[in-house]
């Protein structure tokens, strides 16, 4: 367990199998909207669901892709691409989405939010 993992509170969201590959889903964790993505390679990513450019809670409806080997989601509003690894916007270095650690235990998907 890393220092980052010890400083978060884990919340079980759903069984991993309920996430369809390459499609996003939104989850409300406390009062935080999270966009979850399960990719074809089996990895799972969690970023903020609110598009920082439009203010709309739509990132879970974004288009999943790849830019230079980095898995991305493109906002469905203005189409900026965000890294699913760390949430940074690949089109504007000054903007990012929050990113959250995920884990799978006993087939259940957990998201970690800061305390």
Backbone as JSON, one array per atom type, in Angstrom:
{
  "sequence": "XXXXXXXXXXXXXXXXXXXXXXXXXXXXXXXXXXXXXXXXXXXXXXXXXXXXXXXXXXXXXXXXXXXXXXXXXXXXXXXXXXXXXXXXXXXXXXXXXXXXXXXXXXXXXXXXXXX",
  "N": [[0.86, -1.19, 0.0], [0.63, 2.19, -0.9], [1.75, 5.53, 0.1], [-0.09, 7.3, -0.94], [-2.37, 5.71, -1.18], [-2.97, 5.27, 1.48], [-3.92, 7.68, 2.31], [-6.47, 8.07, 1.46], [-10.03, 7.58, 1.38], [-11.75, 4.67, 0.83], [-14.37, 3.77, -1.34], [-16.81, 1.51, -2.2], [-18.07, 0.99, -5.4], [-19.38, -0.55, -7.48], [-19.91, -3.87, -8.89], [-17.11, -4.87, -10.82], [-17.62, -6.03, -13.31], [-19.86, -4.75, -14.25], [-19.13, -2.49, -15.59], [-18.84, -1.51, -18.86], [-16.45, -2.24, -21.36], [-14.51, 0.45, -22.66], [-16.48, 2.34, -22.32], [-17.92, 4.98, -20.47], [-19.05, 5.63, -17.11], [-20.98, 7.36, -14.73], [-20.55, 8.12, -11.28], [-21.71, 8.93, -8.05], [-19.9, 9.85, -5.4], [-20.07, 10.32, -2.22], [-20.25, 13.7, -2.17], [-19.03, 14.06, -4.56], [-18.68, 13.94, -8.03], [-17.77, 11.33, -10.09], [-16.17, 10.02, -12.95], [-16.03, 6.91, -14.4], [-14.0, 4.55, -16.09], [-13.53, 1.61, -17.9], [-11.12, -0.03, -19.62], [-10.21, -1.76, -22.71], [-7.85, -3.13, -22.2], [-8.15, -3.97, -19.66], [-7.61, -2.24, -17.63], [-8.73, 0.18, -15.21], [-10.03, 3.41, -14.74], [-10.45, 6.48, -12.96], [-11.77, 9.66, -13.07], [-12.6, 13.15, -12.58], [-16.02, 14.04, -13.1], [-16.94, 16.41, -14.09], [-16.7, 18.62, -16.71], [-14.1, 20.83, -17.09], [-14.08, 22.98, -18.84], [-16.67, 23.53, -19.82], [-18.25, 23.25, -17.59], [-20.17, 21.37, -17.33], [-21.53, 18.26, -16.21], [-20.38, 15.82, -17.68], [-18.28, 14.16, -18.43], [-18.24, 11.38, -18.2], [-19.61, 10.59, -20.39], [-17.93, 10.96, -22.44], [-15.72, 10.42, -25.27], [-13.73, 7.63, -25.5], [-10.3, 7.16, -26.07], [-6.98, 7.23, -27.48], [-3.95, 8.85, -27.19], [-0.91, 9.11, -28.4], [-0.18, 6.8, -27.0], [-1.23, 7.26, -24.52], [-4.05, 6.66, -22.62], [-7.16, 8.21, -23.21], [-9.93, 10.49, -22.61], [-12.3, 12.25, -24.41], [-13.9, 15.3, -24.06], [-17.41, 15.51, -24.39], [-18.48, 17.95, -24.98], [-16.73, 20.28, -25.78], [-14.66, 18.88, -26.85], [-12.0, 18.65, -25.86], [-9.15, 16.69, -25.03], [-8.46, 14.51, -22.35], [-6.11, 13.0, -20.18], [-6.56, 9.74, -19.04], [-5.0, 8.65, -17.15], [-3.82, 10.56, -15.41], [-5.48, 12.76, -15.45], [-4.79, 15.17, -16.7], [-5.23, 17.81, -19.07], [-4.74, 17.32, -22.45], [-4.76, 19.18, -24.37], [-4.57, 21.68, -23.29], [-2.36, 22.79, -21.13], [-2.8, 24.05, -18.72], [-5.06, 23.14, -17.52], [-6.92, 20.61, -15.84], [-8.48, 17.49, -14.96], [-9.62, 16.21, -11.84], [-8.05, 13.23, -10.68], [-8.53, 9.9, -9.54], [-7.56, 7.22, -7.37], [-8.11, 3.75, -8.08], [-9.29, 0.48, -7.23], [-9.67, -3.07, -7.34], [-11.37, -5.4, -5.53], [-12.23, -8.58, -4.64], [-13.84, -8.65, -6.91], [-15.22, -6.3, -6.78], [-15.44, -2.85, -7.54], [-13.58, -0.24, -6.25], [-13.28, 3.19, -5.38], [-10.97, 5.68, -4.5], [-11.11, 8.51, -2.55], [-9.76, 11.65, -1.46], [-9.2, 12.17, 2.06]],
  "CA": [[0.0, 0.0, 0.0], [1.45, 3.39, -1.0], [1.32, 6.65, 0.93], [-1.3, 7.87, -1.54], [-3.5, 4.84, -0.87], [-3.33, 5.37, 2.88], [-4.51, 8.98, 2.58], [-7.78, 8.15, 0.81], [-11.09, 6.72, 1.9], [-12.22, 3.83, -0.27], [-15.8, 3.57, -1.43], [-17.19, 0.52, -3.2], [-19.0, 1.58, -6.36], [-20.19, -1.58, -8.12], [-19.09, -4.96, -9.41], [-16.32, -4.45, -12.0], [-18.23, -6.54, -14.54], [-20.95, -3.86, -14.7], [-18.57, -1.47, -16.46], [-18.6, -1.99, -20.21], [-15.17, -1.73, -21.87], [-14.45, 1.65, -23.5], [-17.62, 3.22, -22.07], [-17.86, 5.59, -19.16], [-20.23, 5.65, -16.25], [-20.84, 8.33, -13.65], [-20.9, 7.68, -9.92], [-21.67, 9.97, -7.04], [-19.19, 9.34, -4.24], [-20.29, 11.44, -1.3], [-20.75, 14.79, -3.01], [-18.1, 14.17, -5.68], [-19.04, 13.19, -9.23], [-16.63, 10.63, -10.64], [-16.39, 9.31, -14.21], [-15.26, 5.67, -14.37], [-13.78, 3.95, -17.41], [-12.84, 0.32, -17.98], [-10.58, -0.12, -20.97], [-10.06, -3.12, -23.25], [-6.69, -3.81, -21.6], [-8.51, -4.38, -18.31], [-7.37, -1.18, -16.65], [-9.87, 1.0, -14.81], [-9.6, 4.76, -14.4], [-11.47, 7.37, -12.4], [-11.47, 11.09, -13.14], [-13.76, 13.96, -12.28], [-17.06, 13.97, -14.13], [-17.32, 17.75, -14.54], [-15.83, 19.19, -17.74], [-13.68, 22.14, -16.59], [-14.3, 24.03, -19.84], [-18.1, 23.87, -19.94], [-18.91, 23.16, -16.29], [-21.22, 20.34, -17.4], [-21.15, 16.94, -15.68], [-20.54, 15.01, -18.88], [-17.07, 13.43, -18.84], [-18.52, 9.94, -18.32], [-20.18, 10.38, -21.72], [-16.9, 11.3, -23.4], [-15.23, 9.39, -26.19], [-12.48, 7.03, -25.05], [-9.34, 7.0, -27.16], [-5.57, 7.1, -27.16], [-3.11, 9.87, -27.84], [0.5, 8.81, -28.16], [-0.04, 5.74, -26.0], [-1.91, 7.66, -23.29], [-5.49, 6.52, -22.74], [-7.8, 9.52, -23.05], [-11.36, 10.7, -22.82], [-12.55, 13.56, -25.0], [-15.14, 15.89, -23.58], [-18.44, 15.53, -25.43], [-18.93, 19.32, -25.24], [-15.8, 21.03, -26.64], [-13.77, 17.87, -27.43], [-10.64, 18.57, -25.34], [-8.77, 15.34, -24.59], [-7.89, 14.42, -21.01], [-5.49, 11.72, -19.85], [-7.25, 8.94, -18.03], [-4.01, 8.24, -16.16], [-3.63, 11.58, -14.38], [-6.49, 13.81, -15.58], [-4.34, 16.41, -17.34], [-5.77, 18.09, -20.39], [-3.66, 17.22, -23.43], [-4.9, 20.32, -25.29], [-4.33, 22.91, -22.53], [-1.57, 22.35, -19.97], [-3.23, 24.74, -17.51], [-6.36, 22.6, -17.09], [-6.92, 19.17, -15.6], [-9.55, 16.88, -14.18], [-9.08, 15.43, -10.73], [-8.0, 11.79, -10.92], [-8.7, 9.17, -8.28], [-7.1, 5.83, -7.43], [-9.13, 2.7, -8.1], [-8.81, -0.88, -6.94], [-10.7, -4.1, -7.46], [-11.22, -6.42, -4.5], [-13.34, -9.55, -4.7], [-14.69, -8.31, -8.03], [-15.89, -5.02, -6.55], [-14.64, -1.68, -7.89], [-13.5, 0.79, -5.22], [-12.65, 4.46, -5.74], [-10.41, 6.36, -3.34], [-11.15, 9.97, -2.52], [-8.97, 12.18, -0.33], [-9.91, 12.41, 3.32]],
  "C": [[0.89, 1.24, 0.0], [0.94, 4.47, -0.06], [0.04, 7.26, 0.39], [-2.52, 7.03, -1.17], [-3.92, 4.94, 0.59], [-4.02, 6.69, 3.21], [-5.86, 9.15, 1.88], [-8.77, 7.27, 1.56], [-11.67, 5.97, 0.7], [-13.72, 3.66, -0.19], [-16.07, 2.55, -2.53], [-18.29, 1.1, -4.09], [-19.96, 0.53, -6.92], [-19.31, -2.76, -8.47], [-18.37, -4.5, -10.68], [-17.0, -4.86, -13.29], [-19.36, -5.66, -15.06], [-20.44, -2.73, -15.57], [-18.28, -2.08, -17.82], [-17.29, -1.41, -20.72], [-15.37, -0.56, -22.83], [-15.67, 2.57, -23.34], [-17.52, 3.76, -20.65], [-19.16, 5.45, -18.41], [-19.95, 6.65, -15.12], [-21.24, 7.7, -12.33], [-20.81, 8.88, -9.0], [-21.07, 9.36, -5.78], [-19.21, 10.46, -3.19], [-20.92, 12.56, -2.1], [-19.85, 15.04, -4.21], [-18.57, 13.32, -6.85], [-17.78, 12.62, -9.85], [-17.05, 9.95, -11.95], [-15.46, 8.1, -14.22], [-15.17, 5.08, -15.77], [-13.03, 2.64, -17.25], [-12.4, 0.16, -19.42], [-10.43, -1.58, -21.41], [-8.89, -3.86, -22.64], [-6.95, -4.24, -20.16], [-8.28, -3.31, -17.25], [-8.65, -0.4, -16.39], [-9.34, 2.35, -14.34], [-10.77, 5.55, -13.86], [-10.97, 8.8, -12.46], [-12.74, 11.86, -12.76], [-14.75, 13.95, -13.43], [-17.42, 15.34, -14.7], [-16.26, 18.29, -15.51], [-15.4, 20.59, -17.28], [-13.89, 23.27, -17.59], [-15.76, 24.46, -19.91], [-18.81, 23.91, -18.59], [-20.01, 22.11, -16.25], [-20.68, 19.0, -16.88], [-21.35, 15.9, -16.78], [-19.35, 14.12, -19.21], [-17.32, 11.93, -18.98], [-19.13, 9.6, -19.67], [-19.18, 10.69, -22.83], [-16.47, 10.1, -24.24], [-13.86, 8.93, -25.72], [-11.57, 6.83, -26.24], [-7.93, 6.86, -26.63], [-4.83, 8.21, -27.89], [-1.67, 9.58, -27.45], [0.71, 7.76, -27.08], [-0.69, 6.07, -24.67], [-3.41, 7.47, -23.48], [-6.17, 7.85, -22.4], [-9.31, 9.41, -23.08], [-11.5, 12.12, -23.35], [-13.9, 14.06, -24.5], [-16.18, 15.9, -24.7], [-18.91, 16.95, -25.76], [-17.98, 20.02, -26.21], [-14.67, 20.15, -27.17], [-12.32, 17.9, -26.93], [-10.4, 17.15, -24.83], [-8.08, 15.42, -23.23], [-7.28, 13.04, -20.82], [-6.32, 11.01, -18.8], [-6.29, 8.48, -16.92], [-3.91, 9.27, -15.03], [-4.58, 12.77, -14.5], [-6.05, 15.06, -16.31], [-4.96, 16.55, -18.72], [-4.61, 18.07, -21.38], [-3.72, 18.35, -24.44], [-4.62, 21.65, -24.61], [-3.65, 22.52, -21.22], [-2.0, 23.0, -18.66], [-4.49, 24.15, -16.89], [-6.21, 21.11, -16.85], [-8.2, 18.76, -14.9], [-8.91, 16.25, -12.95], [-9.05, 13.95, -11.13], [-7.97, 11.08, -9.57], [-8.16, 7.75, -8.43], [-8.29, 4.88, -7.43], [-8.48, 1.39, -7.71], [-10.0, -1.81, -7.1], [-10.39, -5.16, -6.41], [-12.46, -7.29, -4.51], [-14.35, -9.18, -5.78], [-15.43, -7.0, -7.89], [-14.93, -3.87, -6.86], [-14.74, -0.64, -6.77], [-12.82, 2.02, -5.81], [-12.17, 5.11, -4.45], [-10.48, 7.86, -3.51], [-10.35, 10.46, -1.34], [-9.84, 12.34, 0.91], [-10.26, 13.85, 3.46]]
}
